[in-house]
PDB file of C-alpha atoms in Angstrom:
ATOM      1  CA  MET U   1     -13.192 -16.160 -12.710  1.00 54.00           C
ATOM      2  CA  LYS U   2     -11.895 -14.818  -9.429  1.00 56.00           C
ATOM      3  CA  SER U   3     -13.379 -11.801  -7.781  1.00 57.00           C
ATOM      4  CA  HIS U   4     -10.979  -9.442  -6.013  1.00 54.00           C
ATOM      5  CA  GLN U   5     -12.185  -7.202  -3.302  1.00 55.00           C
ATOM      6  CA  SER U   6     -10.047  -4.390  -1.937  1.00 51.00           C
ATOM      7  CA  VAL U   7      -9.920  -4.123   1.811  1.00 51.00           C
ATOM      8  CA  PHE U   8      -8.729  -0.930   3.399  1.00 55.00           C
ATOM      9  CA  PRO U   9      -8.140  -1.261   7.116  1.00 53.00           C
ATOM     10  CA  SER U  10      -9.854   1.348   9.261  1.00 69.00           C
ATOM     11  CA  ALA U  11      -9.374   2.216  12.888  1.00 76.00           C
ATOM     12  CA  PRO U  12     -12.144   3.125  15.317  1.00 75.00           C
ATOM     13  CA  VAL U  13     -12.256   6.438  17.148  1.00 76.00           C
ATOM     14  CA  SER U  14     -10.335   5.770  20.345  1.00 74.00           C
ATOM     15  CA  SER U  15     -10.567   8.996  22.341  1.00 79.00           C
ATOM     16  CA  VAL U  16     -12.138  12.432  22.211  1.00 82.00           C
ATOM     17  CA  TRP U  17     -10.924  15.746  23.667  1.00 83.00           C
ATOM     18  CA  LEU U  18     -12.917  18.883  24.222  1.00 85.00           C
ATOM     19  CA  ALA U  19     -11.440  22.335  24.859  1.00 85.00           C
ATOM     20  CA  SER U  20     -13.188  25.638  25.453  1.00 87.00           C
ATOM     21  CA  GLU U  21     -12.254  29.301  25.736  1.00 90.00           C
ATOM     22  CA  CYS U  22     -13.972  32.592  26.424  1.00 89.00           C
ATOM     23  CA  LEU U  23     -13.691  35.202  23.691  1.00 90.00           C
ATOM     24  CA  SER U  24     -13.535  38.977  24.076  1.00 87.00           C
ATOM     25  CA  GLN U  25     -17.225  39.710  23.489  1.00 89.00           C
ATOM     26  CA  GLY U  26     -18.502  37.003  25.818  1.00 88.00           C
ATOM     27  CA  GLU U  27     -18.770  34.358  23.131  1.00 92.00           C
ATOM     28  CA  LYS U  28     -17.474  30.870  23.833  1.00 92.00           C
ATOM     29  CA  ARG U  29     -15.411  28.718  21.455  1.00 92.00           C
ATOM     30  CA  VAL U  30     -15.539  24.954  21.934  1.00 91.00           C
ATOM     31  CA  SER U  31     -13.164  22.673  19.984  1.00 90.00           C
ATOM     32  CA  CYS U  32     -13.416  18.925  19.596  1.00 89.00           C
ATOM     33  CA  SER U  33     -10.675  16.515  18.481  1.00 86.00           C
ATOM     34  CA  SER U  34     -10.268  12.784  18.376  1.00 83.00           C
ATOM     35  CA  GLY U  35      -7.409  10.352  18.636  1.00 80.00           C
ATOM     36  CA  GLY U  36      -7.206   7.422  16.301  1.00 75.00           C
ATOM     37  CA  GLY U  37      -9.896   6.614  13.870  1.00 76.00           C
ATOM     38  CA  ASP U  38     -10.129   7.166  10.151  1.00 78.00           C
ATOM     39  CA  SER U  39     -12.412   9.819   8.654  1.00 82.00           C
ATOM     40  CA  PRO U  40     -14.031  10.996  11.887  1.00 85.00           C
ATOM     41  CA  GLN U  41     -17.328  12.875  11.621  1.00 86.00           C
ATOM     42  CA  TYR U  42     -18.139  15.496  14.253  1.00 87.00           C
ATOM     43  CA  SER U  43     -21.545  16.695  15.438  1.00 88.00           C
ATOM     44  CA  TRP U  44     -22.650  19.024  18.242  1.00 89.00           C
ATOM     45  CA  THR U  45     -25.629  19.217  20.589  1.00 88.00           C
ATOM     46  CA  LEU U  46     -26.704  21.519  23.417  1.00 88.00           C
ATOM     47  CA  GLY U  47     -28.681  19.915  26.202  1.00 85.00           C
ATOM     48  CA  GLY U  48     -29.299  16.857  24.047  1.00 87.00           C
ATOM     49  CA  ARG U  49     -30.683  18.719  21.033  1.00 92.00           C
ATOM     50  CA  SER U  50     -29.203  20.221  17.884  1.00 92.00           C
ATOM     51  CA  LEU U  51     -27.774  23.707  18.130  1.00 92.00           C
ATOM     52  CA  THR U  52     -29.792  26.468  16.436  1.00 93.00           C
ATOM     53  CA  ASP U  53     -28.650  29.464  14.397  1.00 93.00           C
ATOM     54  CA  THR U  54     -29.565  31.752  17.315  1.00 94.00           C
ATOM     55  CA  GLU U  55     -27.094  29.850  19.524  1.00 94.00           C
ATOM     56  CA  LEU U  56     -24.277  29.369  17.000  1.00 94.00           C
ATOM     57  CA  LEU U  57     -22.121  32.250  15.887  1.00 95.00           C
ATOM     58  CA  SER U  58     -19.906  30.092  13.638  1.00 95.00           C
ATOM     59  CA  VAL U  59     -18.874  26.538  12.798  1.00 95.00           C
ATOM     60  CA  ASN U  60     -15.372  25.695  11.592  1.00 95.00           C
ATOM     61  CA  THR U  61     -15.230  22.208  10.061  1.00 91.00           C
ATOM     62  CA  GLU U  62     -11.446  22.442   9.497  1.00 91.00           C
ATOM     63  CA  THR U  63     -10.706  22.886  13.202  1.00 91.00           C
ATOM     64  CA  ASN U  64     -13.823  21.019  14.419  1.00 92.00           C
ATOM     65  CA  SER U  65     -14.816  23.982  16.538  1.00 94.00           C
ATOM     66  CA  ILE U  66     -17.944  26.040  17.143  1.00 94.00           C
ATOM     67  CA  THR U  67     -18.394  29.542  18.518  1.00 94.00           C
ATOM     68  CA  LEU U  68     -21.443  30.012  20.735  1.00 93.00           C
ATOM     69  CA  ARG U  69     -23.207  33.336  21.156  1.00 93.00           C
ATOM     70  CA  GLN U  70     -22.923  35.224  24.425  1.00 90.00           C
ATOM     71  CA  HIS U  71     -26.317  34.236  25.869  1.00 87.00           C
ATOM     72  CA  VAL U  72     -25.877  30.476  25.372  1.00 88.00           C
ATOM     73  CA  SER U  73     -25.476  28.246  28.438  1.00 85.00           C
ATOM     74  CA  GLY U  74     -25.925  24.545  29.035  1.00 86.00           C
ATOM     75  CA  ALA U  75     -24.124  21.296  28.381  1.00 85.00           C
ATOM     76  CA  VAL U  76     -22.517  21.069  24.936  1.00 86.00           C
ATOM     77  CA  ALA U  77     -21.767  17.608  23.589  1.00 85.00           C
ATOM     78  CA  CYS U  78     -19.376  16.706  20.811  1.00 86.00           C
ATOM     79  CA  SER U  79     -20.095  13.381  19.119  1.00 85.00           C
ATOM     80  CA  VAL U  80     -17.385  11.740  17.016  1.00 84.00           C
ATOM     81  CA  ARG U  81     -18.009   8.711  14.871  1.00 83.00           C
ATOM     82  CA  ASN U  82     -16.659   6.942  11.828  1.00 82.00           C
ATOM     83  CA  ASN U  83     -17.614   3.893   9.787  1.00 78.00           C
ATOM     84  CA  ILE U  84     -16.026   1.603  12.408  1.00 76.00           C
ATOM     85  CA  THR U  85     -17.340   3.315  15.519  1.00 69.00           C
ATOM     86  CA  PRO U  86     -21.145   3.299  15.206  1.00 52.00           C
ATOM     87  CA  CYS U  87     -21.717   4.831  18.643  1.00 49.00           C
ATOM     88  CA  SER U  88     -20.757   8.371  19.263  1.00 52.00           C
ATOM     89  CA  TYR U  89     -18.473   9.538  22.039  1.00 49.00           C
ATOM     90  CA  VAL U  90     -20.135  12.326  23.937  1.00 57.00           C
ATOM     91  CA  LEU U  91     -18.285  14.761  26.164  1.00 50.00           C
ATOM     92  CA  TRP U  92     -20.090  17.393  28.165  1.00 56.00           C
ATOM     93  CA  ALA U  93     -18.334  20.707  27.674  1.00 52.00           C
ATOM     94  CA  ALA U  94     -17.362  23.587  29.866  1.00 50.00           C
ATOM     95  CA  VAL U  95     -20.351  25.729  28.964  1.00 57.00           C
ATOM     96  CA  VAL U  96     -21.641  24.762  32.392  1.00 57.00           C
ATOM     97  CA  VAL U  97     -18.370  26.158  33.766  1.00 58.00           C
ATOM     98  CA  PHE U  98     -19.019  29.372  31.812  1.00 62.00           C
ATOM     99  CA  ALA U  99     -22.424  29.605  33.452  1.00 63.00           C
ATOM    100  CA  LEU U 100     -20.855  29.082  36.867  1.00 66.00           C
ATOM    101  CA  ILE U 101     -18.245  31.761  36.107  1.00 71.00           C
ATOM    102  CA  GLY U 102     -21.058  34.099  35.091  1.00 69.00           C
ATOM    103  CA  ILE U 103     -22.850  33.423  38.373  1.00 74.00           C
ATOM    104  CA  ALA U 104     -19.616  34.012  40.318  1.00 73.00           C
ATOM    105  CA  VAL U 105     -19.031  37.306  38.492  1.00 77.00           C
ATOM    106  CA  TYR U 106     -22.613  38.358  39.249  1.00 76.00           C
ATOM    107  CA  PHE U 107     -22.251  37.658  42.965  1.00 79.00           C
ATOM    108  CA  ALA U 108     -18.856  39.387  43.076  1.00 78.00           C
ATOM    109  CA  TRP U 109     -20.462  42.447  41.428  1.00 76.00           C
ATOM    110  CA  LYS U 110     -23.438  42.252  43.806  1.00 75.00           C
ATOM    111  CA  ASN U 111     -21.104  41.963  46.801  1.00 75.00           C
ATOM    112  CA  LYS U 112     -19.094  44.978  45.596  1.00 73.00           C
ATOM    113  CA  ASN U 113     -22.263  47.035  45.205  1.00 67.00           C
ATOM    114  CA  TYR U 114     -23.500  45.844  48.624  1.00 64.00           C
ATOM    115  CA  LYS U 115     -20.273  47.007  50.281  1.00 61.00           C
ATOM    116  CA  LYS U 116     -20.519  50.287  48.360  1.00 60.00           C
ATOM    117  CA  ALA U 117     -24.101  50.730  49.541  1.00 57.00           C
ATOM    118  CA  GLU U 118     -23.138  49.716  53.080  1.00 56.00           C
ATOM    119  CA  GLY U 119     -20.525  52.450  53.122  1.00 56.00           C
ATOM    120  CA  SER U 120     -23.061  55.045  52.013  1.00 54.00           C
ATOM    121  CA  ALA U 121     -25.719  54.163  54.584  1.00 50.00           C
ATOM    122  CA  TYR U 122     -27.185  57.257  56.220  1.00 49.00           C
ATOM    123  CA  ARG U 123     -28.495  57.223  59.781  1.00 48.00           C
ATOM    124  CA  PRO U 124     -30.263  60.463  60.552  1.00 48.00           C
ATOM    125  CA  GLU U 125     -30.464  61.874  64.093  1.00 52.00           C
ATOM    126  CA  ARG U 126     -33.737  60.775  65.593  1.00 48.00           C
ATOM    127  CA  GLU U 127     -35.966  62.175  68.302  1.00 53.00           C
ATOM    128  CA  HIS U 128     -37.164  58.678  69.218  1.00 46.00           C
ATOM    129  CA  GLN U 129     -34.278  56.275  69.812  1.00 46.00           C
ATOM    130  CA  ASP U 130     -36.573  53.234  69.772  1.00 45.00           C
ATOM    131  CA  GLU U 131     -37.196  53.652  66.032  1.00 45.00           C
ATOM    132  CA  SER U 132     -34.709  52.219  63.562  1.00 45.00           C
ATOM    133  CA  VAL U 133     -34.295  53.743  60.124  1.00 43.00           C
ATOM    134  CA  VAL U 134     -31.512  53.162  57.628  1.00 43.00           C
ATOM    135  CA  MET U 135     -31.415  54.798  54.194  1.00 41.00           C
ATOM    136  CA  VAL U 136     -29.223  53.477  51.439  1.00 37.00           C
ATOM    137  CA  GLU U 137     -28.341  55.391  48.308  1.00 38.00           C
ATOM    138  CA  MET U 138     -28.156  53.152  45.240  1.00 27.00           C
TER     139      MET U 138
END
């Protein structure tokens, strides 16, 4: 009696892409996709640990994307694996870029307020010219 075994060829995951975008309320959407590979499985981490409900606004398994809440920053990793590829491919996402953008916006705002305050500096007439006083209205 012969035994027949069905063999279905599978391909390993060959490449992974990560895309991110800022949403209107300050949330961040990160999408992960893979090239090649049969039945890929996607998982997400933030700073090397699993994402929590307080960090995640939503998960879309159809588009392999997550939406992060406004306060979340750090390195997001998307791991893709299948039954052929036992090791996951990890890509560090642009959440770090979002943090850098946030810092740049803060310093731009601070610089704008500094120039505004600089323009409103008041130097009163003084009896003693050797004293230096500057008042700034905030």
